Amino acid sequence: MSVTKYRTIKDVPREEFLVPGTPLCAGCGALLVMRLFHKALGGDVVWVNAAGCITLMATFPYTPLRSSWFYTAMPSAPAGAQGIRDALDILIKKGKLDPSENLKVVVITGDGAASDIGLQSTSGAIHRGLDFFYLCVDNEAYGNTGFQASSSSPIGSGTATTKPTPLYPMGNVLPKKDLFEIWRSHKPPYVATISPSHVVDALRKVEKALNFKGPKLFLALCPCPTGWGMEPSESVKLARLAVEAGIWPLKEAVYGEVTHTYIPLKRRPVEDYLKAQRRFAHLFKPVKNEGIIAEIQRQVDEYWSKVER
Amino acid sequence: MVLKMLTGSQAVAWAARLARVDYIPAYPITPQTEIIEILSEWVRKGEMEAIFVQMESEHSLFTAAGTAAATGARVFTATSSQGLLYGFEMLYSIAGWRAPLVLVNVARAVAAPITLEPDHNDVLAARDSGFLQFHAENVQEALDLVLFAYRVAEDHRVLLPAIVNIDGFHLSFTRERVELPEQSFVDEFLPEYNPVNPIRASEPVAKGIPVLIPPLYSFFKYQMHMASRNALNVFREAAKDFEKLFSRTYAPVEEYMVEDADTVIVMSNSFASAGKQAVSALREEGHKVGLLKIRLFRPFPTDDIIKSLRGKKCVVVIDQNISVGKGGIMCPEIAEALYHLEDRPRVILPVIAGLGGKSISLEEFRYAVRVAERLASLKAGPDGPLLLFREDEAILVESLLKTASGG
Amino acid sequence: MRFRFHGRGGQGIKTAGRILGKAAFFEGLFAQDFAIYGAERRGAPITAFVRLSDAPILERGHIFNPSYVLVAAPSLLFDPTVKTLEGMVEGAVLFVNSSREIPILQPKKVHMIFRDVTGLALKYVGKDILSAAMGAVACKLSGTISLQSTVDSVGEELADLGLEPDMIEKNIQLAKECYLCVESVGLSGLSYKPSHKVVEVQYLGEKGIPDLLSVGNTAFRKTGSWRVFTPIIDRNLCTACGICYVYCPESCVSLDEQGYPAVDYDNCKGCLVCAIECPRKAIKTGRESAWS
């Protein structure tokens, strides 16, 4: 496991499993993550999906995927993965299916399905030790329905259901649920955060996860030009800024043991990240809300003070 | 063939075993639990080659069941009441995926108020989902109908999932004499499941994807309807093969003393036994009464119902369920089937009985038949559904309410 | 009068319809406006509908027999899935956001108007957001809505969306110029006779199951028509580092044997992530030339 195929960006596999022409927004961070993730996984994959933006990449009679796809329902994609994994296993065991027909089962959901309506199903699948991958493309709100708040929306963000008003000047008042820690508390073989900006880091993590049997879970912060309020061209830039500001730590946990895979030497101020997005515009206009910005910075600093110690 | 004393739960578990199911995702709920306990034990002992997995909810259980069936495994599962409703959205999904699996529903009245004994509001809530529905009266039928359900559901002319309904307690925990079929005969009756567009490496497939074009959605839904209608003939074909192998058989409906009857009681499931007993008693009293039992509820056996009920004077539809604000669920369907006949029955009386497992006595059956016959003689129609409820029960309720109110 | 707007997600087509509906409402007309946006996202085709009448409106839903069709993204005229011209009959009016006439195969005498309102939007607002522009054009074409009602409607609808006052003012200026840039055209004798023969649906068995066996087929959709700005690779500056290839969310950049990139213009949506990420600034951007 010590030798990696991925040393530089030149090592990104050339095979494409996602063809162009999806109906997703231009500059979709989730689509980029999925494309890179698939490259690292290789072929022979079945994606099991919960309702979200990504659901709409395949609408009858089109799909951009060269691999298999199964849309299930919003709360239960991991359960859908369980059914497919178990069916393949028993059919192979009974000799009804040739082992060469086996597939890697990969759940893909947004943050709403992952942290809210589908958390029970995810917990069940991890608890049972289901041999599957889980990729959560986290754009920090219910993007597919018009960007309402999810429990993954960060504090201070404006969404369609947490609009800043004179009564609620900071927009969303609730903290972002720590899905990484919720997953990790089940002690699965592998949990990681990834970013579309840090490609080699992401590929190495998938490469490492391929060595484990059991649940392998990935949480990707995916910039959403439409919901975040920024130009599609800035998608990767924003993802990088989130990492450099320390808002999105890149880390992994093997059987619960956490390692940070990238520690920004000098963190960018969170303000740089916040002011680049319309969803945080109310923190800067009409008057700058120093208090909230400082609180967000304090939370990030506190996180890293524990890491660096 | 072996004779055994089996509960309804044991019988349907045996059916799953004889059907050589591959996969049993489960979640416990009273009164379904015995079924999954038995199956998990058989799998753990190696007596069944299958995967048994306990899920975290019925919603997840149905999802796993559906995706496994779509992947190509023969799937069995069971639930009850609130469990069926908790996973409800997935019933529509599984049917829309055209994934043929068999789900035993152990009927139990739906909360609130919460209770444990059966009526059919749970299974009939799934009426419009696309699942085929087989309703069993006794333990033998429960076992046999599970085998029928696989045969019909997996037929490529059909490809829809199926529910086999057995009443909680009255069948699930009741032991009766059962003919346990020989494995080799079951194997002959039930060919191996041959899935359509299964999920595997050599042939990628996309399933369950959104269909956002209205005419296309309309088309796919109607395909499901036509597939379900095909199940009527597939069922009849299966019945012929079944009879050759097992010397007993089933039709979509069952007539009991219907031929020369003036008044026919329509019922389904285990309480139909009490209905048959009442018919026999009323016959002795000189009433020309019969009973028609609905065995296949989806697809709805309109032609069989017409054949049995045309020319009768009165039809008494006993619905062991209530659509609040309307009445029974089955009665309007029976009425619609008969409406266009020149010789349609003069009276179709909607009756609500047996909710939450309340017993139906001979006196109540007699009362319902008399109401129907009186309406027929008056050339009148019913005001609304008739609730069968007795004086002794009213007294009981009164005293319990008194206790509850501290009086 | 029935108006159908065709545009792309993010262009403000829904709001254009609402501007027309509200302006007609200010004029005392009965109006109905709504939009259809399903799976599609920013850049994808969107349709908005407006009905105006001096009597209560009993029709609902899709408009299949438009009196006016307004096309904000001219590339949609060539997208067979959108059917921009569906139901247009002789005497109907077609407005296309384009500076030059686009030859359109249509046998009937449809009155065609071409104006580059994107150019005006870029001038006043700085973005290809056409709600005020297309709304104002429609108001004028109707022949029944005054400039005052148009301006009032633009102000109110954009304020409802939470736009800042200075941005609303820019849009009002844009609306005024757009209102003046077209002339109202009278509708004459529109008669629509659809062929809507009722047929029986056949049972297709296994073929009637909504599974897709043709996987990896979205490239047929040619999302290149979504593009407003185009990435152009300068081979003189390119060092074949492969970064544009890695970061293209849509797999629209491919690398040749020497590692130099090429863009699949049939499908590139013009997100321009490649241009921002390119360390040598070797990817230029230009406004999509075909319609400007």
mmCIF file of N, CA and C in Angstrom, chain B residues 168-271:
data_model
loop_
_atom_site.group_PDB
_atom_site.id
_atom_site.type_symbol
_atom_site.label_atom_id
_atom_site.label_comp_id
_atom_site.label_asym_id
_atom_site.label_seq_id
_atom_site.Cartn_x
_atom_site.Cartn_y
_atom_site.Cartn_z
ATOM 1 N N GLY B 168 -52.779 -11.596 10.483
ATOM 2 C CA GLY B 168 -52.019 -11.758 11.722
ATOM 3 C C GLY B 168 -52.828 -12.566 12.730
ATOM 4 N N PHE B 169 -52.161 -13.356 13.529
ATOM 5 C CA PHE B 169 -52.756 -14.218 14.548
ATOM 6 C C PHE B 169 -53.670 -15.270 13.936
ATOM 7 N N HIS B 170 -54.728 -14.833 13.222
ATOM 8 C CA HIS B 170 -55.725 -15.778 12.701
ATOM 9 C C HIS B 170 -55.119 -16.757 11.705
ATOM 10 N N LEU B 171 -54.049 -16.341 11.032
ATOM 11 C CA LEU B 171 -53.288 -17.296 10.207
ATOM 12 C C LEU B 171 -51.846 -17.406 10.685
ATOM 13 N N SER B 172 -51.232 -16.257 10.965
ATOM 14 C CA SER B 172 -49.786 -16.290 11.218
ATOM 15 C C SER B 172 -49.431 -17.185 12.399
ATOM 16 N N PHE B 173 -50.250 -17.128 13.471
ATOM 17 C CA PHE B 173 -49.906 -17.899 14.670
ATOM 18 C C PHE B 173 -50.842 -19.087 14.873
ATOM 19 N N THR B 174 -51.669 -19.381 13.876
ATOM 20 C CA THR B 174 -52.633 -20.471 14.006
ATOM 21 C C THR B 174 -52.094 -21.701 13.287
ATOM 22 N N ARG B 175 -52.092 -22.838 14.008
ATOM 23 C CA ARG B 175 -51.587 -24.064 13.379
ATOM 24 C C ARG B 175 -52.735 -24.844 12.748
ATOM 25 N N GLU B 176 -52.470 -25.366 11.588
ATOM 26 C CA GLU B 176 -53.443 -26.207 10.891
ATOM 27 C C GLU B 176 -52.704 -27.338 10.189
ATOM 28 N N ARG B 177 -53.492 -28.319 9.732
ATOM 29 C CA ARG B 177 -52.891 -29.411 8.961
ATOM 30 C C ARG B 177 -52.539 -28.899 7.561
ATOM 31 N N VAL B 178 -51.313 -29.152 7.170
ATOM 32 C CA VAL B 178 -50.841 -28.643 5.885
ATOM 33 C C VAL B 178 -50.150 -29.757 5.115
ATOM 34 N N GLU B 179 -50.421 -29.826 3.828
ATOM 35 C CA GLU B 179 -49.665 -30.718 2.952
ATOM 36 C C GLU B 179 -48.409 -29.979 2.522
ATOM 37 N N LEU B 180 -47.267 -30.447 2.957
ATOM 38 C CA LEU B 180 -45.998 -29.801 2.590
ATOM 39 C C LEU B 180 -45.541 -30.396 1.257
ATOM 40 N N PRO B 181 -45.435 -29.561 0.220
ATOM 41 C CA PRO B 181 -45.112 -30.116 -1.105
ATOM 42 C C PRO B 181 -43.698 -30.712 -1.157
ATOM 43 N N GLU B 182 -43.535 -31.689 -2.056
ATOM 44 C CA GLU B 182 -42.209 -32.262 -2.314
ATOM 45 C C GLU B 182 -41.359 -31.214 -3.039
ATOM 46 N N GLN B 183 -40.078 -31.142 -2.669
ATOM 47 C CA GLN B 183 -39.190 -30.183 -3.318
ATOM 48 C C GLN B 183 -39.168 -30.367 -4.840
ATOM 49 N N SER B 184 -39.103 -31.627 -5.280
ATOM 50 C CA SER B 184 -38.978 -31.854 -6.731
ATOM 51 C C SER B 184 -40.218 -31.347 -7.469
ATOM 52 N N PHE B 185 -41.381 -31.460 -6.826
ATOM 53 C CA PHE B 185 -42.610 -30.962 -7.462
ATOM 54 C C PHE B 185 -42.597 -29.434 -7.521
ATOM 55 N N VAL B 186 -42.111 -28.835 -6.443
ATOM 56 C CA VAL B 186 -42.029 -27.363 -6.435
ATOM 57 C C VAL B 186 -41.064 -26.906 -7.528
ATOM 58 N N ASP B 187 -39.934 -27.608 -7.648
ATOM 59 C CA ASP B 187 -38.958 -27.246 -8.680
ATOM 60 C C ASP B 187 -39.582 -27.319 -10.073
ATOM 61 N N GLU B 188 -40.479 -28.281 -10.243
ATOM 62 C CA GLU B 188 -41.132 -28.410 -11.544
ATOM 63 C C GLU B 188 -42.142 -27.291 -11.771
ATOM 64 N N PHE B 189 -42.836 -26.945 -10.701
ATOM 65 C CA PHE B 189 -43.851 -25.876 -10.816
ATOM 66 C C PHE B 189 -43.202 -24.518 -11.017
ATOM 67 N N LEU B 190 -42.049 -24.341 -10.375
ATOM 68 C CA LEU B 190 -41.443 -23.017 -10.314
ATOM 69 C C LEU B 190 -40.076 -23.031 -10.985
ATOM 70 N N PRO B 191 -39.983 -22.621 -12.251
ATOM 71 C CA PRO B 191 -38.672 -22.615 -12.917
ATOM 72 C C PRO B 191 -37.763 -21.565 -12.289
ATOM 73 N N GLU B 192 -36.469 -21.689 -12.567
ATOM 74 C CA GLU B 192 -35.504 -20.736 -12.012
ATOM 75 C C GLU B 192 -35.827 -19.321 -12.496
ATOM 76 N N TYR B 193 -35.605 -18.360 -11.630
ATOM 77 C CA TYR B 193 -35.859 -16.950 -11.963
ATOM 78 C C TYR B 193 -34.899 -16.493 -13.071
ATOM 79 N N ASN B 194 -35.478 -15.955 -14.112
ATOM 80 C CA ASN B 194 -34.688 -15.482 -15.250
ATOM 81 C C ASN B 194 -34.872 -13.962 -15.368
ATOM 82 N N PRO B 195 -33.988 -13.197 -14.717
ATOM 83 C CA PRO B 195 -34.214 -11.752 -14.631
ATOM 84 C C PRO B 195 -34.049 -11.048 -15.978
ATOM 85 N N VAL B 196 -34.722 -9.923 -16.110
ATOM 86 C CA VAL B 196 -34.612 -9.102 -17.321
ATOM 87 C C VAL B 196 -33.688 -7.921 -17.021
ATOM 88 N N ASN B 197 -32.732 -7.681 -17.876
ATOM 89 C CA ASN B 197 -31.743 -6.604 -17.717
ATOM 90 C C ASN B 197 -31.107 -6.610 -16.321
ATOM 91 N N PRO B 198 -30.580 -7.749 -15.878
ATOM 92 C CA PRO B 198 -29.978 -7.778 -14.543
ATOM 93 C C PRO B 198 -28.693 -6.951 -14.499
ATOM 94 N N ILE B 199 -28.222 -6.672 -13.286
ATOM 95 C CA ILE B 199 -27.025 -5.842 -13.132
ATOM 96 C C ILE B 199 -25.802 -6.750 -13.093
ATOM 97 N N ARG B 200 -24.926 -6.580 -14.071
ATOM 98 C CA ARG B 200 -23.690 -7.361 -14.095
ATOM 99 C C ARG B 200 -22.654 -6.678 -14.971
ATOM 100 N N ALA B 201 -21.398 -7.109 -14.795
ATOM 101 C CA ALA B 201 -20.285 -6.376 -15.408
ATOM 102 C C ALA B 201 -20.359 -6.335 -16.935
ATOM 103 N N SER B 202 -20.767 -7.439 -17.555
ATOM 104 C CA SER B 202 -20.649 -7.511 -19.016
ATOM 105 C C SER B 202 -21.684 -6.658 -19.746
ATOM 106 N N GLU B 203 -22.795 -6.350 -19.078
ATOM 107 C CA GLU B 203 -23.830 -5.565 -19.763
ATOM 108 C C GLU B 203 -24.327 -4.436 -18.867
ATOM 109 N N PRO B 204 -23.629 -3.277 -18.915
ATOM 110 C CA PRO B 204 -24.071 -2.162 -18.058
ATOM 111 C C PRO B 204 -25.519 -1.770 -18.359
ATOM 112 N N VAL B 205 -26.213 -1.363 -17.320
ATOM 113 C CA VAL B 205 -27.622 -0.987 -17.459
ATOM 114 C C VAL B 205 -27.897 0.159 -16.491
ATOM 115 N N ALA B 206 -28.792 1.041 -16.868
ATOM 116 C CA ALA B 206 -29.219 2.102 -15.947
ATOM 117 C C ALA B 206 -30.665 1.842 -15.569
ATOM 118 N N LYS B 207 -30.919 1.778 -14.282
ATOM 119 C CA LYS B 207 -32.266 1.442 -13.794
ATOM 120 C C LYS B 207 -32.802 2.538 -12.886
ATOM 121 N N GLY B 208 -34.105 2.625 -12.869
ATOM 122 C CA GLY B 208 -34.773 3.528 -11.933
ATOM 123 C C GLY B 208 -34.612 4.996 -12.289
ATOM 124 N N ILE B 209 -34.224 5.289 -13.528
ATOM 125 C CA ILE B 209 -33.896 6.680 -13.850
ATOM 126 C C ILE B 209 -35.158 7.501 -14.101
ATOM 127 N N PRO B 210 -35.069 8.810 -13.862
ATOM 128 C CA PRO B 210 -36.243 9.669 -14.030
ATOM 129 C C PRO B 210 -36.764 9.651 -15.474
ATOM 130 N N VAL B 211 -38.067 9.683 -15.574
ATOM 131 C CA VAL B 211 -38.749 9.773 -16.871
ATOM 132 C C VAL B 211 -39.546 11.072 -16.814
ATOM 133 N N LEU B 212 -38.968 12.128 -17.351
ATOM 134 C CA LEU B 212 -39.545 13.456 -17.121
ATOM 135 C C LEU B 212 -40.431 13.925 -18.269
ATOM 136 N N ILE B 213 -40.664 13.037 -19.214
ATOM 137 C CA ILE B 213 -41.478 13.414 -20.368
ATOM 138 C C ILE B 213 -42.873 12.838 -20.142
ATOM 139 N N PRO B 214 -43.887 13.692 -19.969
ATOM 140 C CA PRO B 214 -45.205 13.185 -19.546
ATOM 141 C C PRO B 214 -45.756 12.016 -20.378
ATOM 142 N N PRO B 215 -45.719 12.054 -21.700
ATOM 143 C CA PRO B 215 -46.279 10.897 -22.422
ATOM 144 C C PRO B 215 -45.503 9.607 -22.142
ATOM 145 N N LEU B 216 -44.193 9.739 -21.906
ATOM 146 C CA LEU B 216 -43.369 8.565 -21.642
ATOM 147 C C LEU B 216 -43.724 7.963 -20.280
ATOM 148 N N TYR B 217 -43.924 8.828 -19.296
ATOM 149 C CA TYR B 217 -44.333 8.340 -17.969
ATOM 150 C C TYR B 217 -45.670 7.622 -18.092
ATOM 151 N N SER B 218 -46.589 8.253 -18.770
ATOM 152 C CA SER B 218 -47.919 7.687 -18.986
ATOM 153 C C SER B 218 -47.806 6.306 -19.639
ATOM 154 N N PHE B 219 -46.936 6.206 -20.629
ATOM 155 C CA PHE B 219 -46.720 4.950 -21.346
ATOM 156 C C PHE B 219 -46.214 3.866 -20.397
ATOM 157 N N PHE B 220 -45.176 4.177 -19.617
ATOM 158 C CA PHE B 220 -44.593 3.156 -18.733
ATOM 159 C C PHE B 220 -45.584 2.712 -17.657
ATOM 160 N N LYS B 221 -46.350 3.648 -17.125
ATOM 161 C CA LYS B 221 -47.322 3.264 -16.096
ATOM 162 C C LYS B 221 -48.373 2.325 -16.699
ATOM 163 N N TYR B 222 -48.804 2.636 -17.906
ATOM 164 C CA TYR B 222 -49.839 1.805 -18.502
ATOM 165 C C TYR B 222 -49.287 0.433 -18.891
ATOM 166 N N GLN B 223 -47.995 0.382 -19.221
ATOM 167 C CA GLN B 223 -47.368 -0.927 -19.453
ATOM 168 C C GLN B 223 -47.495 -1.793 -18.207
ATOM 169 N N MET B 224 -47.308 -1.176 -17.037
ATOM 170 C CA MET B 224 -47.436 -1.920 -15.785
ATOM 171 C C MET B 224 -48.858 -2.455 -15.632
ATOM 172 N N HIS B 225 -49.817 -1.623 -15.984
ATOM 173 C CA HIS B 225 -51.217 -2.056 -15.878
ATOM 174 C C HIS B 225 -51.476 -3.260 -16.787
ATOM 175 N N MET B 226 -50.978 -3.174 -18.010
ATOM 176 C CA MET B 226 -51.220 -4.279 -18.944
ATOM 177 C C MET B 226 -50.498 -5.541 -18.473
ATOM 178 N N ALA B 227 -49.305 -5.358 -17.904
ATOM 179 C CA ALA B 227 -48.570 -6.508 -17.361
ATOM 180 C C ALA B 227 -49.383 -7.154 -16.236
ATOM 181 N N SER B 228 -49.961 -6.318 -15.400
ATOM 182 C CA SER B 228 -50.752 -6.839 -14.281
ATOM 183 C C SER B 228 -51.987 -7.585 -14.809
ATOM 184 N N ARG B 229 -52.620 -7.038 -15.825
ATOM 185 C CA ARG B 229 -53.791 -7.737 -16.400
ATOM 186 C C ARG B 229 -53.372 -9.102 -16.951
ATOM 187 N N ASN B 230 -52.159 -9.177 -17.521
ATOM 188 C CA ASN B 230 -51.669 -10.470 -18.034
ATOM 189 C C ASN B 230 -51.591 -11.516 -16.936
ATOM 190 N N ALA B 231 -51.398 -11.041 -15.704
ATOM 191 C CA ALA B 231 -51.223 -11.974 -14.589
ATOM 192 C C ALA B 231 -52.451 -12.856 -14.388
ATOM 193 N N LEU B 232 -53.624 -12.403 -14.827
ATOM 194 C CA LEU B 232 -54.839 -13.230 -14.664
ATOM 195 C C LEU B 232 -54.697 -14.548 -15.423
ATOM 196 N N ASN B 233 -54.273 -14.465 -16.660
ATOM 197 C CA ASN B 233 -54.135 -15.695 -17.436
ATOM 198 C C ASN B 233 -52.926 -16.514 -17.015
ATOM 199 N N VAL B 234 -51.868 -15.814 -16.632
ATOM 200 C CA VAL B 234 -50.687 -16.533 -16.154
ATOM 201 C C VAL B 234 -51.052 -17.305 -14.881
ATOM 202 N N PHE B 235 -51.860 -16.693 -14.048
ATOM 203 C CA PHE B 235 -52.333 -17.366 -12.834
ATOM 204 C C PHE B 235 -53.133 -18.628 -13.206
ATOM 205 N N ARG B 236 -54.009 -18.502 -14.180
ATOM 206 C CA ARG B 236 -54.847 -19.655 -14.575
ATOM 207 C C ARG B 236 -53.991 -20.793 -15.140
ATOM 208 N N GLU B 237 -52.991 -20.416 -15.949
ATOM 209 C CA GLU B 237 -52.056 -21.425 -16.469
ATOM 210 C C GLU B 237 -51.344 -22.136 -15.323
ATOM 211 N N ALA B 238 -50.870 -21.329 -14.375
ATOM 212 C CA ALA B 238 -50.151 -21.886 -13.228
ATOM 213 C C ALA B 238 -51.068 -22.837 -12.460
ATOM 214 N N ALA B 239 -52.341 -22.448 -12.352
ATOM 215 C CA ALA B 239 -53.292 -23.268 -11.583
ATOM 216 C C ALA B 239 -53.432 -24.656 -12.202
ATOM 217 N N LYS B 240 -53.393 -24.705 -13.535
ATOM 218 C CA LYS B 240 -53.501 -26.018 -14.219
ATOM 219 C C LYS B 240 -52.278 -26.873 -13.906
ATOM 220 N N ASP B 241 -51.103 -26.288 -14.007
ATOM 221 C CA ASP B 241 -49.878 -27.038 -13.713
ATOM 222 C C ASP B 241 -49.859 -27.476 -12.252
ATOM 223 N N PHE B 242 -50.320 -26.588 -11.400
ATOM 224 C CA PHE B 242 -50.314 -26.874 -9.966
ATOM 225 C C PHE B 242 -51.210 -28.083 -9.676
ATOM 226 N N GLU B 243 -52.352 -28.101 -10.332
ATOM 227 C CA GLU B 243 -53.309 -29.187 -10.097
ATOM 228 C C GLU B 243 -52.714 -30.533 -10.512
ATOM 229 N N LYS B 244 -52.003 -30.535 -11.642
ATOM 230 C CA LYS B 244 -51.379 -31.788 -12.107
ATOM 231 C C LYS B 244 -50.381 -32.306 -11.076
ATOM 232 N N LEU B 245 -49.642 -31.373 -10.475
ATOM 233 C CA LEU B 245 -48.577 -31.769 -9.554
ATOM 234 C C LEU B 245 -49.095 -32.059 -8.148
ATOM 235 N N PHE B 246 -50.078 -31.300 -7.720
ATOM 236 C CA PHE B 246 -50.453 -31.358 -6.300
ATOM 237 C C PHE B 246 -51.905 -31.785 -6.054
ATOM 238 N N SER B 247 -52.653 -32.036 -7.110
ATOM 239 C CA SER B 247 -54.059 -32.478 -6.998
ATOM 240 C C SER B 247 -54.939 -31.509 -6.204
ATOM 241 N N ARG B 248 -54.581 -30.269 -6.187
ATOM 242 C CA ARG B 248 -55.476 -29.231 -5.675
ATOM 243 C C ARG B 248 -55.161 -27.989 -6.492
ATOM 244 N N THR B 249 -56.113 -27.070 -6.500
ATOM 245 C CA THR B 249 -55.813 -25.895 -7.323
ATOM 246 C C THR B 249 -56.563 -24.671 -6.826
ATOM 247 N N TYR B 250 -56.287 -23.564 -7.472
ATOM 248 C CA TYR B 250 -56.860 -22.284 -7.051
ATOM 249 C C TYR B 250 -57.302 -21.488 -8.262
ATOM 250 N N ALA B 251 -58.391 -20.735 -8.072
ATOM 251 C CA ALA B 251 -58.845 -19.791 -9.088
ATOM 252 C C ALA B 251 -58.721 -18.389 -8.497
ATOM 253 N N PRO B 252 -58.817 -17.356 -9.339
ATOM 254 C CA PRO B 252 -58.721 -15.994 -8.796
ATOM 255 C C PRO B 252 -59.791 -15.693 -7.743
ATOM 256 N N VAL B 253 -60.960 -16.338 -7.871
ATOM 257 C CA VAL B 253 -61.986 -16.210 -6.828
ATOM 258 C C VAL B 253 -62.414 -17.615 -6.430
ATOM 259 N N GLU B 254 -63.062 -17.758 -5.273
ATOM 260 C CA GLU B 254 -63.568 -19.062 -4.849
ATOM 261 C C GLU B 254 -65.040 -18.933 -4.503
ATOM 262 N N GLU B 255 -65.848 -19.796 -5.109
ATOM 263 C CA GLU B 255 -67.293 -19.785 -4.818
ATOM 264 C C GLU B 255 -67.599 -20.780 -3.704
ATOM 265 N N TYR B 256 -68.469 -20.375 -2.805
ATOM 266 C CA TYR B 256 -68.946 -21.273 -1.750
ATOM 267 C C TYR B 256 -70.464 -21.180 -1.734
ATOM 268 N N MET B 257 -71.130 -22.239 -2.213
ATOM 269 C CA MET B 257 -72.600 -22.301 -2.280
ATOM 270 C C MET B 257 -73.186 -21.102 -3.031
ATOM 271 N N VAL B 258 -72.497 -20.687 -4.078
ATOM 272 C CA VAL B 258 -72.926 -19.493 -4.813
ATOM 273 C C VAL B 258 -73.967 -19.833 -5.874
ATOM 274 N N GLU B 259 -73.833 -21.042 -6.452
ATOM 275 C CA GLU B 259 -74.557 -21.349 -7.680
ATOM 276 C C GLU B 259 -76.054 -21.017 -7.612
ATOM 277 N N ASP B 260 -76.722 -21.515 -6.576
ATOM 278 C CA ASP B 260 -78.171 -21.292 -6.507
ATOM 279 C C ASP B 260 -78.544 -20.211 -5.500
ATOM 280 N N ALA B 261 -77.570 -19.431 -5.067
ATOM 281 C CA ALA B 261 -77.844 -18.442 -4.015
ATOM 282 C C ALA B 261 -78.576 -17.225 -4.573
ATOM 283 N N ASP B 262 -79.427 -16.618 -3.734
ATOM 284 C CA ASP B 262 -80.040 -15.325 -4.066
ATOM 285 C C ASP B 262 -79.162 -14.187 -3.563
ATOM 286 N N THR B 263 -78.562 -14.420 -2.396
ATOM 287 C CA THR B 263 -77.723 -13.398 -1.775
ATOM 288 C C THR B 263 -76.315 -13.962 -1.622
ATOM 289 N N VAL B 264 -75.327 -13.168 -2.067
ATOM 290 C CA VAL B 264 -73.941 -13.637 -1.965
ATOM 291 C C VAL B 264 -73.133 -12.654 -1.120
ATOM 292 N N ILE B 265 -72.467 -13.213 -0.118
ATOM 293 C CA ILE B 265 -71.546 -12.417 0.703
ATOM 294 C C ILE B 265 -70.178 -12.440 0.014
ATOM 295 N N VAL B 266 -69.565 -11.263 -0.132
ATOM 296 C CA VAL B 266 -68.222 -11.199 -0.721
ATOM 297 C C VAL B 266 -67.223 -10.871 0.387
ATOM 298 N N MET B 267 -66.185 -11.683 0.501
ATOM 299 C CA MET B 267 -65.169 -11.479 1.544
ATOM 300 C C MET B 267 -63.806 -11.898 1.014
ATOM 301 N N SER B 268 -62.775 -11.608 1.823
ATOM 302 C CA SER B 268 -61.451 -12.123 1.488
ATOM 303 C C SER B 268 -60.732 -12.511 2.776
ATOM 304 N N ASN B 269 -59.660 -13.258 2.610
ATOM 305 C CA ASN B 269 -58.770 -13.602 3.730
ATOM 306 C C ASN B 269 -59.421 -14.501 4.784
ATOM 307 N N SER B 270 -58.790 -14.565 5.966
ATOM 308 C CA SER B 270 -59.120 -15.624 6.928
ATOM 309 C C SER B 270 -60.530 -15.508 7.492
ATOM 310 N N PHE B 271 -61.084 -14.314 7.560
ATOM 311 C CA PHE B 271 -62.425 -14.192 8.114
ATOM 312 C C PHE B 271 -63.472 -14.783 7.175
#
